[in-house]
Short mmCIF file of C-alpha atoms in Angstrom, two decimals:
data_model
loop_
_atom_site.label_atom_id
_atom_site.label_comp_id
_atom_site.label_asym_id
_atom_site.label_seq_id
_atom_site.Cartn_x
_atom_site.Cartn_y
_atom_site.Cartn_z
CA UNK A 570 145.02 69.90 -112.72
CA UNK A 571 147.23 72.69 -111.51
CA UNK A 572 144.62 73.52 -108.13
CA UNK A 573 145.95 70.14 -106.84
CA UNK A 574 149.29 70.51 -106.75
CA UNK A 575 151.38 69.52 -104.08
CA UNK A 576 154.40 71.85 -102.55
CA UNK A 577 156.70 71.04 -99.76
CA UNK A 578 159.30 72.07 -97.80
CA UNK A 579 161.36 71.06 -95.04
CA UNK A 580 161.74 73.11 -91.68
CA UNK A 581 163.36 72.54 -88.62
CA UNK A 582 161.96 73.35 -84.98
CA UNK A 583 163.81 75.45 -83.81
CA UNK A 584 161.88 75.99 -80.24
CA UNK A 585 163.95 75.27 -77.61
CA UNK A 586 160.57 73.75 -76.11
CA UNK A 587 159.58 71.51 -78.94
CA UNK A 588 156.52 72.34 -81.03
CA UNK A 589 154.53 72.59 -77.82
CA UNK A 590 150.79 73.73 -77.18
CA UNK A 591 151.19 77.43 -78.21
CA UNK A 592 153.45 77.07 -81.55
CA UNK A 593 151.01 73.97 -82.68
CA UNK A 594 148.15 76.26 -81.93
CA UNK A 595 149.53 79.26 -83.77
CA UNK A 596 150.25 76.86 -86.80
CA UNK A 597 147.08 75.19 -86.70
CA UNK A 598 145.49 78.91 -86.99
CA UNK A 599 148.01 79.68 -89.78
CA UNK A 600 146.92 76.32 -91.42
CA UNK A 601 143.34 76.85 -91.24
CA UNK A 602 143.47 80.23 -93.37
CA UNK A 603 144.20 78.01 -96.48
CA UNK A 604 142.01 75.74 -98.52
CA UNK A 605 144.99 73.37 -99.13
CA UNK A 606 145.08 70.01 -97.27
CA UNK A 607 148.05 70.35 -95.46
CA UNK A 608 150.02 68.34 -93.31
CA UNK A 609 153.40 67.90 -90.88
CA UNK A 610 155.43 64.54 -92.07
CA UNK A 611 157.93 63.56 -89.30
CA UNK A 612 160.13 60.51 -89.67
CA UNK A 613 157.51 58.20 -88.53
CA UNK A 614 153.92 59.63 -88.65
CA UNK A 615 152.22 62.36 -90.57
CA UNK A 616 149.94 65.00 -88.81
CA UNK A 617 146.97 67.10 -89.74
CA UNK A 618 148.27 71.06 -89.88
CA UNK A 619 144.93 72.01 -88.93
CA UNK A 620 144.64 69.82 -86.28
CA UNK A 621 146.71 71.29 -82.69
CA UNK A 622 145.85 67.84 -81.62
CA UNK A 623 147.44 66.00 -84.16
CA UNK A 624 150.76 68.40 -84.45
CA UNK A 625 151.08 67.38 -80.71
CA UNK A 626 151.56 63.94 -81.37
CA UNK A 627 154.15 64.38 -83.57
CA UNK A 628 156.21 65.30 -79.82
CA UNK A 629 158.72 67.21 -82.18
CA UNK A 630 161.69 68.55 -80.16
CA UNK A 631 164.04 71.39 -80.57
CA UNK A 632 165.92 70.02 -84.00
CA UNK A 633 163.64 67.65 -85.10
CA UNK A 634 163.57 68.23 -89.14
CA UNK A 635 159.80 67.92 -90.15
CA UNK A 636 158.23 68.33 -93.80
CA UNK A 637 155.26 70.94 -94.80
CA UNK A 638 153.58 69.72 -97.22
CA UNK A 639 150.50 71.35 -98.61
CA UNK A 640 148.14 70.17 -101.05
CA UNK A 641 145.64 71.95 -103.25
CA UNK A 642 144.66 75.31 -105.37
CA UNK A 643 147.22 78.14 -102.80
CA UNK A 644 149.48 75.16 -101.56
CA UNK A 645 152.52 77.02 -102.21
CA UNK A 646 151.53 79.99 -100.49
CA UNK A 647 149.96 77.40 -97.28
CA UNK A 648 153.98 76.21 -97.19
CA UNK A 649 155.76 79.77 -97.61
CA UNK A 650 153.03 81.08 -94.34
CA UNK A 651 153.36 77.93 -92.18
CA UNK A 652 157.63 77.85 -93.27
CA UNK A 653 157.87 81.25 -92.29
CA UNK A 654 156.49 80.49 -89.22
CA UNK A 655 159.72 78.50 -88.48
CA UNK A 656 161.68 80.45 -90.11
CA UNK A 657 160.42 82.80 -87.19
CA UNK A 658 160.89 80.20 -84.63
CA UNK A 659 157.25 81.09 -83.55
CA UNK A 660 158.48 84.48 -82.24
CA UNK A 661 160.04 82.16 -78.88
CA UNK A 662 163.20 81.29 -78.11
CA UNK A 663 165.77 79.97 -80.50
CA UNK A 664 167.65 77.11 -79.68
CA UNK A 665 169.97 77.62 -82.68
CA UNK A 666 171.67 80.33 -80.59
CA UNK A 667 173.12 77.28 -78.58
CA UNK A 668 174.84 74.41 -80.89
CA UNK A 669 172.55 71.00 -80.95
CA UNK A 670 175.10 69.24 -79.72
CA UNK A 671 177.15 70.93 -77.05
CA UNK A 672 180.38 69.18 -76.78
CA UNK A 673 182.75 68.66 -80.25
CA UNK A 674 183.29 65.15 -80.76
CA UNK A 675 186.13 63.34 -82.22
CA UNK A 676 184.08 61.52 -85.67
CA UNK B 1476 155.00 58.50 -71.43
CA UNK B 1477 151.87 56.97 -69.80
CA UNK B 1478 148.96 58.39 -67.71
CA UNK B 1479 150.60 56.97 -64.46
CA UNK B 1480 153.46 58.62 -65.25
CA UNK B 1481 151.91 61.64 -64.63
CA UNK B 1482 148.35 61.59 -63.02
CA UNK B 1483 147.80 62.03 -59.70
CA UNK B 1484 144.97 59.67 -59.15
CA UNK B 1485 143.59 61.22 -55.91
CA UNK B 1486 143.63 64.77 -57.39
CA UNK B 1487 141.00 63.58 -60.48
CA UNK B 1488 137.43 65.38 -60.52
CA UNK B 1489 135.03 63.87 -62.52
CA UNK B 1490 132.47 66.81 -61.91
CA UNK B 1491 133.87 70.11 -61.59
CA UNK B 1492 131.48 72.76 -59.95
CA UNK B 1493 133.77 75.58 -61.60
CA UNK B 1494 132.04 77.58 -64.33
CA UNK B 1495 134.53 79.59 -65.94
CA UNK B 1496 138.01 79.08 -66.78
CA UNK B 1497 140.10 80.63 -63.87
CA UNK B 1498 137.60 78.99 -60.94
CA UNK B 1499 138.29 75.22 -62.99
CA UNK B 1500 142.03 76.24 -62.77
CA UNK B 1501 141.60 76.81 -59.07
CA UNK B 1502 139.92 73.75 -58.52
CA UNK B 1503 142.29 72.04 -60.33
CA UNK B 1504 145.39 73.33 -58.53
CA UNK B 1505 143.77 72.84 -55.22
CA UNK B 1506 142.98 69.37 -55.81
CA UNK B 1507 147.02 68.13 -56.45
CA UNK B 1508 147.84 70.62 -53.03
CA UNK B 1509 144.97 68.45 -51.40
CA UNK B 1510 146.53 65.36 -52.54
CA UNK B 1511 149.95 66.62 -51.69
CA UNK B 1512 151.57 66.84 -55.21
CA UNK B 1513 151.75 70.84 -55.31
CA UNK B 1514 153.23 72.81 -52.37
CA UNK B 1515 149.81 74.60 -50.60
CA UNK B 1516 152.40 77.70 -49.84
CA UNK B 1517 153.05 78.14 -53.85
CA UNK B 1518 149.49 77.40 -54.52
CA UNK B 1519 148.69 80.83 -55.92
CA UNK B 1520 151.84 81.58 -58.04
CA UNK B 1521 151.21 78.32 -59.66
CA UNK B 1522 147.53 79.49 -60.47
CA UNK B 1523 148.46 82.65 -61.20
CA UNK B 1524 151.59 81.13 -64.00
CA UNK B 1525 148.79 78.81 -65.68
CA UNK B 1526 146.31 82.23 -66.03
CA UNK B 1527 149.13 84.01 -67.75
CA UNK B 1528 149.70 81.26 -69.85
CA UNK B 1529 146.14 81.65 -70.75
CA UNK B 1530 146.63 84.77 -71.76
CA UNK B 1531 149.50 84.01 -74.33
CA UNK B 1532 146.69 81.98 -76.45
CA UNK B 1533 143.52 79.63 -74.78
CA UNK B 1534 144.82 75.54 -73.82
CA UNK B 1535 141.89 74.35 -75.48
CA UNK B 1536 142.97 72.53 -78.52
CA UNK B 1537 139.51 71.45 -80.02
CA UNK B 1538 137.52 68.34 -79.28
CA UNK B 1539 136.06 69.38 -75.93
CA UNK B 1540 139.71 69.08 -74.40
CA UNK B 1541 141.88 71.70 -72.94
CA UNK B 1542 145.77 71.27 -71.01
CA UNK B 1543 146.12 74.79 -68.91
CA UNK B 1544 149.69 73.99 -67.78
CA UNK B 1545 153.05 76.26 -66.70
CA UNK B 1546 156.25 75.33 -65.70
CA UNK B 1547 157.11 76.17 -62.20
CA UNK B 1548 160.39 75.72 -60.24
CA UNK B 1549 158.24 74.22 -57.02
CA UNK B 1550 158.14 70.83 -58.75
CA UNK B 1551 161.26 68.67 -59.30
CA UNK B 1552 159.02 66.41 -61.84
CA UNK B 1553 156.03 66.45 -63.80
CA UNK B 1554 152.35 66.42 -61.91
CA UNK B 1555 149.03 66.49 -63.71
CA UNK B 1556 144.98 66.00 -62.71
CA UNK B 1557 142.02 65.17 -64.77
CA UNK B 1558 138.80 66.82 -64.12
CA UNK B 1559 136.11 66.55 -65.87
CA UNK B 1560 133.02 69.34 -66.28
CA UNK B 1561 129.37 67.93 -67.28
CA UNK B 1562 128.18 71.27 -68.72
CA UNK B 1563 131.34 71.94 -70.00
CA UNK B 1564 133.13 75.78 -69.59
CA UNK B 1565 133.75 78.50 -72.14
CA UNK B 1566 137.66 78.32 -72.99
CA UNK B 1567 138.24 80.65 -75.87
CA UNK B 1568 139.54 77.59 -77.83
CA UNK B 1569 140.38 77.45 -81.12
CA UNK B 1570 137.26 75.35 -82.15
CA UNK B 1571 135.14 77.77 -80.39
CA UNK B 1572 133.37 74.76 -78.82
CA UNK B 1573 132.94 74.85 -74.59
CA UNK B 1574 135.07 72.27 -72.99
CA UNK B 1575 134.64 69.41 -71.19
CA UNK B 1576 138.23 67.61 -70.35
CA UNK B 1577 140.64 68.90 -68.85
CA UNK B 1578 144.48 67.79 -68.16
CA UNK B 1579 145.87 70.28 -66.34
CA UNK B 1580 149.99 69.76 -66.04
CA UNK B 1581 152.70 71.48 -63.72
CA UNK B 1582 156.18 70.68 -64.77
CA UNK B 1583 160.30 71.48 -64.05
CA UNK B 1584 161.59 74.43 -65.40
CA UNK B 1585 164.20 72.39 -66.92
CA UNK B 1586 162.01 69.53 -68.50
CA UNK B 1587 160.63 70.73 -71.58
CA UNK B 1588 160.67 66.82 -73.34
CA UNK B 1589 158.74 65.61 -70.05
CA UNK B 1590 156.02 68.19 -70.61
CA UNK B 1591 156.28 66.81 -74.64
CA UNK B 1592 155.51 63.33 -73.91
CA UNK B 1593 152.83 64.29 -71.62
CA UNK B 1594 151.10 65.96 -74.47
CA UNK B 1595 151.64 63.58 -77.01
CA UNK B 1596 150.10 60.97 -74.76
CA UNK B 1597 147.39 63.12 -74.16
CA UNK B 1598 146.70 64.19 -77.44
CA UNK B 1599 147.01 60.53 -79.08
CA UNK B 1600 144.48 59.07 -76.61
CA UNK B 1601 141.97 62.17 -77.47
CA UNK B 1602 141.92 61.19 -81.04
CA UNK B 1603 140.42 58.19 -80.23
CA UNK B 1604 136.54 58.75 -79.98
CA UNK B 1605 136.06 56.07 -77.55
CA UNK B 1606 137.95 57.35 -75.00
CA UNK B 1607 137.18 60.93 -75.19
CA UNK B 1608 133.04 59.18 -75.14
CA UNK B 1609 133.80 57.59 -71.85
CA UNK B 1610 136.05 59.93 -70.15
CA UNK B 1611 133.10 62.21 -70.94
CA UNK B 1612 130.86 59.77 -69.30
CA UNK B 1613 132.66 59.17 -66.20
CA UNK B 1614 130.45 59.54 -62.95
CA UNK B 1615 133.16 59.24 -60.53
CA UNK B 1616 137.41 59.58 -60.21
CA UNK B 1617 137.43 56.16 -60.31
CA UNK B 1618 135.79 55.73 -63.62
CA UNK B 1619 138.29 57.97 -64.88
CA UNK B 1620 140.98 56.12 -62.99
CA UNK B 1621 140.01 52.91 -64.59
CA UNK B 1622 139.94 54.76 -68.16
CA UNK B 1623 143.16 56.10 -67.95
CA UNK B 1624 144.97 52.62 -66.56
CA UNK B 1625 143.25 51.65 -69.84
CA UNK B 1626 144.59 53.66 -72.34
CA UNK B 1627 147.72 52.91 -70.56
CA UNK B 1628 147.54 49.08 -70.92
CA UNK B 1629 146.05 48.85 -74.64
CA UNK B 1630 144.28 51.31 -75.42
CA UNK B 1631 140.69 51.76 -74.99
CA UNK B 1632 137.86 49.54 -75.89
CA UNK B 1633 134.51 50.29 -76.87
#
């Protein structure tokens, strides 16, 4: 059935904090708005959008590549809101200004 | 990143008198200057940096729990206290429920993965119902103490 599809996206964090209390806060808010399930999918764990205590534990730092994925009747609008907020970097500091890795290297 | 890592054991309050959110901060800042971790002379810009964090968006993250924090350049590594408050306190959180634990954590300006870890520990020991049960239940620091070295060790057990 079509109201349980399943969209996803990938995002990067982009906070030069890491997703810390107030960006896992303002995405569990942005989470809770839709009906979808929707959840964070790091390399080794998956976390509850809705849940500030479970997008904690994913301790996701300034590049770490995470997955939305959202699952239900307005999934693809739960992943173009909660993308968008990353697109936005949370409306904090970008890290991106500054290169990931700050010295060349020679590979 | 453990509990010790963090905790200062002789600043934990397992019954908080404070009953609203910028007296618990107080108390909670007071207690690490009475135990030595936090600089008595800085004690009020540090209170006053956690309050304006407050203001950005409430610590409480749901489940009774809530981790005021701020960075602040008077520490040169990461400090934190437990208290814990039996009626609980109105925090504006997220959940709307009143909250009951508290973690509050004081970190380098130039630390931001320290401050991480500390709230992933945190916030992986809170999902477990046991422990948030018995740190609720703790009469005394030491209970809490105990709790803590527990979660540390192997987690918690019922």
């Amino acid at each position: 059935m079509s109201s349980q599809q399943t969209i996803s996206r990938e995002v990067v964090v982009g906070i030069e904090q890491g997703l810390h209390a107030r960006p896992a806060d303002l995405l569990a808010r942005e989470a809770r708005k839709w009906q979808s399930r929707i959840e964070l999918v790091a390399e080794r764990q998956r976390a509850d959008g809705k849940s500030i205590l479970e997008l904690l534990t994913l301790a996701a730092e300034a590049g770490t590549r995470l997955v939305v994925e959202a699952t239900g009747p307005d999934a693809r609008e739960a992943v173009d809101a909660i993308g968008g907020l990353f697109d936005r970097n949370f409306s904090e500091p970008n890290s991106h200004t500054q290169p990931l890795v700050s010295r060349p290297t020679n590979e | 990143m453990k509990f010790s890592d963090f905790v200062a054991t002789d600043a934990i309050r397992s019954d908080v008198e404070s009953d609203t959110k910028p007296a618990l901060i107080r108390e909670m800042a007071e207690a690490l200057v009475e135990a030595g971790r936090l600089p008595a002379a800085e004690l009020e810009s540090i209170v006053k940096a956690i309050m304006k964090r407050e203001d950005l968006g409430s610590t409480g993250i749901g489940r009774g729990v809530a981790v005021p924090h701020t960075k602040h350049p008077s520490v040169d590594r990461l400090v934190g206290t437990v208290a814990v408050s039996r009626k609980g306190i109105d925090f504006l959180s997220l959940d709307g429920e009143p909250v009951h634990l508290f973690f509050l954590l004081v970190s380098p300006p130039d630390r931001p993965g320290d401050h991480l870890r500390a709230l992933e520990n945190i916030s992986r020991q809170l999902r477990d119902d046991t422990f948030c049960r018995r740190l609720k239940a703790s009469t005394t620091p030491a209970d809490i103490e105990h709790l803590l070295e527990e979660a540390d060790n192997h987690g918690v057990v019922t």
